[in-house]
Amino acid sequence: MEEGVERGMERDPDARWLARIMHTAFFLLLGASLARFLLRHDWEARSPWIIALTGALASLYLLGPVLGTRATPRRIAWLGTVVAVWVLLVVLAPSFAWCAVPLFYTGLRTLPARAALGLVALLTAFVVFAQVRLAHGGWDPNLIVAPPAVAALATGVFVYADRQAARQRALIDDLIRTRRELAAIERREGTLAERQRLSMEIHDTLAQGLSSQQMLLQAADRTWDGDPETARRHVRTAESIAERNLAEARRFVHDLAPADLAGGGGLEEALRGLAARESAAFRVDGAPVPLPDRAQSALLRIAQGALANIREHAGAESAAVTLTYLDDQVVLDVADDGRGFDPADRPGGVRGHGLPAMRVRAEQLGGTLTVESAPGEGTVLSAAIPLSIPPSPEP
């Protein structure tokens, strides 16, 4: 955790900007301190040592950025050497005391909190020592109070800024983690929705087709000996349904779009072909308008499921498919004159396995599905889809 924070500080442009300011301030203070010493003192025995130590301290300080900011053994050894050279300079020439301020920042940025505070206290003590020496024995309370006050102020500002930065980094990490979790949840929900959609697609096409083939082949088997021509007709019809199912399966592999829509003829053409295969009448009322692919696919699937239910359950002699374009919606009606049923006997007017899937398809597009029927009076299924369709959820 600490290494991650320190690496974040190294990448922080504000931290680099502050480091450059502190480095500039250190060299300005170091140069000013040397100039003050040389201007105020004649050449003496300690002068060569002070000049040499100043050069050594400047050279050492230049190595700091190369070693980074983390508290590695090399970095700590470097900081200890810098402080030791500075202490020697302060003992020899108190003018170098205020170079401690940039060293406060370096220590606070490099060391753990307790060690950094100990270093600040040591540096402050030497600053007080130097200021008392510069006063030449005169008593001045500011010489005792000002250095600790400056050190406390610098330390407080640095610690506050560092903690604020740490809290901001933690908040950003939480936000990133939350965003990733939400994205994962959305992906899971999208996967579940796609599975439900696929199950409906398979039920309305492949499963219905296979069921029809089974019924036709069973009928052919029963009439094979007594009425070979009818049996052959059932087989040819089953073959035609198998061909359509094969086309649907290939479309599933390609892009899961209805095979009847793949030719580009549009919804009306697809419904007309479907009605012809199921021996149902087809009519279009109103002025056709372009529909989104989702709406076309849903209405075609609903028609397929409704006609399959009629074929398997209704015992109807005729059926009719009507597509009506209104001002704000498109309505698909599928009617038959079969045996009918009482919708009150099934929750929500649901008959068989296909109607729940049809209802879900309509509701996903902001539409409705209604079923009107009575025993002996046939059935009318009506799906209404608004022309303004809500956007689909992202998978």
Coordinates of C-alpha atoms in Angstrom, one line a residue:
M1 CA 0.0 0.0 0.0
E2 CA 2.8 2.4 0.9
E3 CA 4.7 1.7 -2.3
G4 CA 1.5 2.3 -4.3
V5 CA 1.0 5.6 -2.6
E6 CA 4.7 6.6 -3.2
R7 CA 4.5 5.6 -6.8
G8 CA 1.4 7.7 -7.1
M9 CA 3.3 10.7 -5.7
E10 CA 6.1 10.1 -8.2
R11 CA 3.5 10.2 -11.0
D12 CA 1.7 13.2 -9.5
P13 CA 2.5 16.4 -11.5
D14 CA 1.8 18.6 -8.5
A15 CA 4.2 16.6 -6.3
R16 CA 6.9 16.9 -9.0
W17 CA 6.2 20.7 -9.2
L18 CA 6.6 21.1 -5.4
A19 CA 9.8 19.0 -5.5
R20 CA 11.3 21.3 -8.1
I21 CA 10.4 24.4 -6.0
M22 CA 12.0 22.8 -2.9
H23 CA 15.1 21.9 -4.9
T24 CA 15.4 25.4 -6.2
A25 CA 14.8 26.9 -2.7
F26 CA 17.5 24.6 -1.3
F27 CA 20.2 25.7 -3.7
L28 CA 19.2 29.4 -3.4
L29 CA 19.5 29.1 0.4
L30 CA 22.7 27.2 0.2
G31 CA 24.2 29.7 -2.2
A32 CA 23.0 32.7 -0.1
S33 CA 24.4 31.1 3.1
L34 CA 27.8 30.6 1.5
A35 CA 27.8 34.2 0.1
R36 CA 26.9 35.5 3.5
F37 CA 29.7 33.6 5.2
L38 CA 32.3 34.8 2.7
L39 CA 31.1 38.4 2.8
R40 CA 31.0 38.6 6.6
H41 CA 34.2 36.7 7.4
D42 CA 37.8 37.0 6.5
W43 CA 39.6 34.1 5.0
E44 CA 40.4 31.7 7.9
A45 CA 41.2 28.1 8.6
R46 CA 37.6 26.9 8.4
S47 CA 36.8 28.6 5.1
P48 CA 38.2 25.8 2.9
W49 CA 36.2 23.3 4.8
I50 CA 33.0 25.3 4.5
I51 CA 33.4 25.7 0.8
A52 CA 34.2 22.0 0.4
L53 CA 31.2 20.9 2.5
T54 CA 29.0 23.3 0.6
G55 CA 30.1 21.7 -2.7
A56 CA 29.6 18.2 -1.2
L57 CA 26.2 19.1 0.1
A58 CA 25.1 20.5 -3.3
S59 CA 26.4 17.4 -5.1
L60 CA 24.7 15.0 -2.7
Y61 CA 21.4 16.9 -3.0
L62 CA 21.6 16.6 -6.8
L63 CA 21.6 12.8 -6.4
G64 CA 18.2 12.9 -4.6
P65 CA 15.9 12.7 -7.6
V66 CA 17.9 9.8 -9.1
L67 CA 17.1 7.7 -6.0
G68 CA 13.4 8.3 -6.1
T69 CA 11.1 9.1 -3.1
R70 CA 10.6 5.6 -1.6
A71 CA 12.3 4.8 1.7
T72 CA 14.8 2.4 0.3
P73 CA 18.0 1.7 2.1
R74 CA 20.0 3.7 -0.5
R75 CA 17.6 6.6 -0.2
I76 CA 17.7 6.6 3.7
A77 CA 21.5 6.4 3.6
W78 CA 21.6 9.3 1.2
L79 CA 19.3 11.4 3.4
G80 CA 21.4 10.6 6.5
T81 CA 24.5 11.7 4.6
V82 CA 22.9 15.0 3.5
V83 CA 21.8 15.7 7.1
A84 CA 25.2 14.9 8.5
V85 CA 27.0 17.2 6.0
W86 CA 24.4 20.0 6.8
V87 CA 25.0 19.6 10.6
L88 CA 28.7 20.0 10.1
L89 CA 28.1 23.1 8.0
V90 CA 25.8 24.6 10.7
V91 CA 28.4 23.8 13.4
L92 CA 31.1 25.5 11.4
A93 CA 28.9 28.4 10.0
P94 CA 25.4 29.0 11.5
S95 CA 24.5 30.9 8.4
F96 CA 23.5 27.6 6.7
A97 CA 20.7 26.9 9.3
W98 CA 17.8 27.9 7.1
C99 CA 18.7 25.2 4.5
A100 CA 16.8 23.0 6.9
V101 CA 13.4 24.1 5.5
P102 CA 13.8 22.1 2.2
L103 CA 15.3 19.3 4.2
F104 CA 12.0 19.2 6.2
Y105 CA 10.1 18.5 3.1
T106 CA 12.7 15.8 1.9
G107 CA 12.5 14.0 5.2
L108 CA 8.7 14.1 5.4
R109 CA 8.4 12.8 1.9
T110 CA 11.0 10.0 2.3
L111 CA 10.6 8.6 5.9
P112 CA 7.8 7.0 7.7
A113 CA 5.8 9.4 9.9
R114 CA 7.5 8.9 13.2
A115 CA 11.0 8.9 11.8
A116 CA 10.2 12.0 9.7
L117 CA 9.0 13.9 12.8
G118 CA 12.1 12.9 14.7
L119 CA 14.2 14.2 11.8
V120 CA 12.3 17.5 11.8
A121 CA 12.8 17.9 15.5
L122 CA 16.6 17.3 15.1
L123 CA 16.8 19.8 12.3
T124 CA 14.8 22.3 14.3
A125 CA 17.1 21.9 17.3
F126 CA 20.1 22.7 15.1
V127 CA 18.4 25.7 13.6
V128 CA 17.7 27.1 17.1
F129 CA 21.3 26.4 18.0
A130 CA 22.5 28.3 14.9
Q131 CA 20.2 31.3 15.5
V132 CA 21.4 31.6 19.1
R133 CA 25.0 31.6 17.9
L134 CA 24.2 34.3 15.3
A135 CA 22.7 36.5 18.0
H136 CA 26.2 36.6 19.7
G137 CA 24.8 36.1 23.1
G138 CA 21.9 38.6 22.9
W139 CA 18.5 37.4 24.1
D140 CA 15.7 37.3 21.6
P141 CA 12.6 35.2 22.2
N142 CA 12.0 34.9 18.4
L143 CA 15.3 33.0 18.0
I144 CA 13.8 30.3 20.3
V145 CA 10.2 30.3 19.1
A146 CA 10.4 31.1 15.4
P147 CA 12.3 27.9 14.2
P148 CA 9.9 25.5 16.0
A149 CA 6.9 27.5 14.7
V150 CA 8.2 27.4 11.1
A151 CA 8.9 23.7 11.5
A152 CA 5.5 22.9 12.9
L153 CA 3.8 25.0 10.2
A154 CA 5.7 23.3 7.4
T155 CA 5.1 19.8 8.9
G156 CA 1.4 20.5 9.4
V157 CA 0.9 21.7 5.9
F158 CA 2.7 18.8 4.4
V159 CA 0.9 16.2 6.6
Y160 CA -2.5 17.7 5.8
A161 CA -1.8 17.8 2.1
D162 CA -0.4 14.3 2.1
R163 CA -3.5 12.9 4.0
Q164 CA -5.8 14.8 1.7
A165 CA -4.0 13.3 -1.3
A166 CA -4.2 9.8 0.2
R167 CA -8.0 10.2 0.8
Q168 CA -8.5 11.3 -2.7
R169 CA -6.5 8.4 -4.1
A170 CA -8.6 6.0 -1.9
L171 CA -11.8 7.6 -3.1
I172 CA -10.7 7.3 -6.7
D173 CA -9.8 3.7 -6.2
D174 CA -13.2 3.1 -4.7
L175 CA -14.9 4.8 -7.6
I176 CA -12.9 2.7 -10.1
R177 CA -13.7 -0.5 -8.2
T178 CA -17.4 0.4 -8.0
R179 CA -17.4 1.2 -11.7
R180 CA -15.8 -2.2 -12.5
E181 CA -18.4 -4.0 -10.3
L182 CA -21.2 -2.2 -12.0
A183 CA -19.8 -3.1 -15.4
A184 CA -19.6 -6.7 -14.3
I185 CA -23.2 -6.7 -13.0
E186 CA -24.4 -5.1 -16.3
R187 CA -22.5 -7.8 -18.2
R188 CA -24.1 -10.5 -16.1
E189 CA -27.6 -9.0 -16.6
G190 CA -26.9 -8.6 -20.3
T191 CA -25.9 -12.3 -20.5
L192 CA -29.0 -13.4 -18.7
A193 CA -31.2 -11.2 -20.9
E194 CA -29.4 -12.6 -24.0
R195 CA -30.0 -16.2 -22.7
Q196 CA -33.7 -15.5 -22.3
R197 CA -33.9 -13.9 -25.7
L198 CA -32.2 -17.0 -27.3
S199 CA -34.5 -19.3 -25.5
M200 CA -37.5 -17.5 -27.0
E201 CA -35.9 -17.5 -30.4
I202 CA -35.3 -21.2 -30.3
H203 CA -38.8 -21.9 -29.0
D204 CA -40.5 -19.8 -31.6
T205 CA -38.5 -21.2 -34.5
L206 CA -36.5 -24.5 -34.1
A207 CA -38.7 -26.0 -31.4
Q208 CA -41.9 -25.1 -33.1
G209 CA -40.6 -26.4 -36.4
L210 CA -39.4 -29.7 -34.9
S211 CA -42.8 -30.1 -33.3
S212 CA -44.6 -29.5 -36.6
Q213 CA -42.3 -32.0 -38.3
Q214 CA -43.0 -34.6 -35.7
M215 CA -46.8 -34.2 -36.1
L216 CA -46.5 -34.3 -39.9
L217 CA -44.3 -37.4 -39.9
Q218 CA -46.6 -39.1 -37.4
A219 CA -49.6 -38.3 -39.7
A220 CA -47.6 -39.6 -42.7
D221 CA -46.9 -42.9 -40.8
R222 CA -50.5 -43.4 -40.0
T223 CA -51.7 -42.8 -43.6
W224 CA -48.8 -44.5 -45.4
D225 CA -50.6 -47.7 -46.3
G226 CA -54.1 -46.4 -46.7
D227 CA -53.4 -43.0 -48.4
P228 CA -49.9 -42.9 -49.8
E229 CA -50.5 -39.6 -51.6
T230 CA -51.5 -37.8 -48.4
A231 CA -48.6 -39.4 -46.6
R232 CA -46.2 -38.1 -49.2
R233 CA -47.7 -34.7 -49.0
H234 CA -47.1 -34.7 -45.2
V235 CA -43.5 -35.8 -45.8
R236 CA -42.9 -33.0 -48.3
T237 CA -44.4 -30.4 -45.9
A238 CA -42.2 -31.7 -43.1
E239 CA -39.2 -31.4 -45.5
S240 CA -40.2 -27.8 -46.3
I241 CA -40.3 -27.1 -42.5
A242 CA -37.0 -28.8 -42.0
E243 CA -35.5 -26.6 -44.7
R244 CA -36.8 -23.4 -43.0
N245 CA -35.5 -24.7 -39.7
L246 CA -32.1 -25.2 -41.2
A247 CA -32.1 -21.6 -42.6
E248 CA -33.1 -20.4 -39.1
A249 CA -30.3 -22.4 -37.5
R250 CA -27.8 -20.9 -39.9
R251 CA -29.1 -17.4 -39.1
F252 CA -28.6 -18.1 -35.4
V253 CA -25.0 -18.9 -36.1
H254 CA -24.6 -15.7 -38.3
D255 CA -26.4 -13.0 -36.4
L256 CA -29.5 -14.4 -34.8
A257 CA -31.8 -12.4 -37.1
P258 CA -35.0 -14.1 -38.5
A259 CA -34.2 -15.9 -41.7
D260 CA -37.4 -14.5 -43.3
L261 CA -36.0 -11.0 -42.8
A262 CA -32.5 -11.8 -44.1
G263 CA -33.5 -11.4 -47.7
G264 CA -34.1 -7.7 -47.2
G265 CA -37.8 -7.8 -48.2
G266 CA -38.9 -6.2 -44.9
L267 CA -41.5 -7.2 -42.3
E268 CA -44.5 -7.2 -44.7
E269 CA -42.8 -9.6 -47.1
A270 CA -41.7 -11.9 -44.3
L271 CA -45.2 -12.0 -42.8
R272 CA -46.7 -12.7 -46.2
G273 CA -44.4 -15.6 -46.8
L274 CA -45.0 -17.0 -43.3
A275 CA -48.8 -16.7 -43.8
A276 CA -48.6 -18.5 -47.1
R277 CA -46.7 -21.4 -45.6
E278 CA -49.2 -21.7 -42.8
S279 CA -52.2 -21.3 -45.2
A280 CA -53.3 -18.1 -43.5
A281 CA -54.6 -14.9 -45.0
F282 CA -52.5 -11.8 -44.8
R283 CA -53.4 -8.1 -45.0
V284 CA -51.7 -4.8 -44.4
D285 CA -53.7 -1.8 -43.2
G286 CA -52.4 1.8 -43.0
A287 CA -49.3 3.4 -44.5
P288 CA -46.2 1.3 -43.8
V289 CA -43.4 3.1 -42.0
P290 CA -39.8 1.9 -41.5
L291 CA -39.4 -0.1 -38.3
P292 CA -36.3 -0.9 -36.3
D293 CA -34.8 -4.3 -36.8
R294 CA -35.7 -5.2 -33.2
A295 CA -39.4 -4.4 -33.8
Q296 CA -39.5 -6.3 -37.1
S297 CA -37.8 -9.4 -35.6
A298 CA -40.1 -9.3 -32.5
L299 CA -43.3 -9.0 -34.6
L300 CA -42.2 -11.8 -36.9
R301 CA -41.4 -14.1 -34.0
I302 CA -44.8 -13.3 -32.4
A303 CA -46.5 -14.2 -35.7
Q304 CA -44.5 -17.4 -36.0
G305 CA -45.4 -18.4 -32.4
A306 CA -49.1 -17.5 -32.8
L307 CA -49.5 -19.5 -36.1
A308 CA -47.6 -22.5 -34.5
N309 CA -50.1 -22.4 -31.6
I310 CA -53.0 -22.3 -34.1
R311 CA -51.6 -25.3 -36.0
E312 CA -51.0 -27.4 -32.9
H313 CA -53.8 -26.5 -30.5
A314 CA -56.7 -24.6 -32.1
G315 CA -58.0 -27.1 -34.7
A316 CA -58.9 -24.1 -36.8
E317 CA -60.1 -24.2 -40.4
S318 CA -58.8 -20.7 -41.2
A319 CA -56.5 -18.1 -39.8
A320 CA -55.6 -14.5 -40.7
V321 CA -52.7 -12.2 -40.1
T322 CA -53.2 -8.4 -40.1
L323 CA -50.5 -5.8 -39.8
T324 CA -51.9 -2.3 -39.0
Y325 CA -49.9 0.9 -39.0
L326 CA -51.4 3.6 -36.8
D327 CA -50.1 7.1 -35.9
D328 CA -48.1 6.0 -32.9
Q329 CA -47.9 2.2 -33.0
V330 CA -47.9 -0.8 -35.2
V331 CA -50.3 -3.6 -34.4
L332 CA -50.1 -7.3 -35.3
D333 CA -53.3 -9.3 -35.1
V334 CA -53.5 -13.1 -35.6
A335 CA -57.0 -14.5 -35.6
D336 CA -58.3 -18.1 -36.0
D337 CA -61.7 -19.8 -36.0
G338 CA -60.6 -22.7 -33.9
R339 CA -61.9 -24.2 -30.7
G340 CA -60.8 -21.2 -28.5
F341 CA -60.4 -21.3 -24.8
D342 CA -61.3 -19.3 -21.7
P343 CA -58.4 -16.8 -20.9
A344 CA -59.6 -16.7 -17.3
D345 CA -58.6 -20.3 -16.8
R346 CA -54.9 -19.3 -17.4
P347 CA -53.2 -16.5 -15.4
G348 CA -52.8 -13.5 -17.7
G349 CA -54.5 -15.3 -20.6
V350 CA -51.5 -17.5 -21.2
R351 CA -52.0 -20.6 -23.3
G352 CA -49.2 -23.2 -23.9
H353 CA -45.5 -22.3 -23.8
G354 CA -45.4 -19.7 -26.6
L355 CA -47.6 -16.9 -25.2
P356 CA -45.3 -16.0 -22.3
A357 CA -42.4 -15.5 -24.7
M358 CA -44.5 -13.4 -27.0
R359 CA -45.6 -11.2 -24.1
V360 CA -42.0 -10.7 -23.1
R361 CA -41.0 -9.7 -26.6
A362 CA -43.7 -7.1 -26.8
E363 CA -43.0 -5.7 -23.3
Q364 CA -39.3 -5.5 -24.1
L365 CA -40.2 -3.0 -26.8
G366 CA -42.6 -1.0 -24.6
G367 CA -45.6 -2.7 -26.2
T368 CA -48.4 -5.0 -25.1
L369 CA -49.9 -8.4 -25.9
T370 CA -53.5 -9.2 -25.5
V371 CA -55.5 -12.4 -26.1
E372 CA -59.2 -12.5 -26.7
S373 CA -60.8 -15.9 -26.8
A374 CA -63.8 -18.0 -25.7
P375 CA -64.6 -21.7 -26.0
G376 CA -65.9 -22.5 -29.4
E377 CA -65.4 -18.9 -30.7
G378 CA -61.8 -18.8 -31.9
T379 CA -59.0 -16.6 -30.7
V380 CA -57.5 -13.2 -31.6
L381 CA -54.0 -12.4 -30.5
S382 CA -53.0 -8.8 -30.8
A383 CA -49.4 -7.3 -30.3
A384 CA -49.1 -3.5 -30.2
I385 CA -45.6 -2.0 -30.5
P386 CA -45.0 1.8 -30.2
L387 CA -43.2 3.4 -33.1
S388 CA -40.9 5.1 -30.6
I389 CA -39.0 2.1 -29.2
P390 CA -36.9 2.3 -26.0
P391 CA -33.2 1.5 -26.5
S392 CA -32.1 -2.0 -25.9
P393 CA -30.0 -2.7 -22.8
E394 CA -26.2 -3.1 -23.3
P395 CA -25.1 -6.7 -23.0

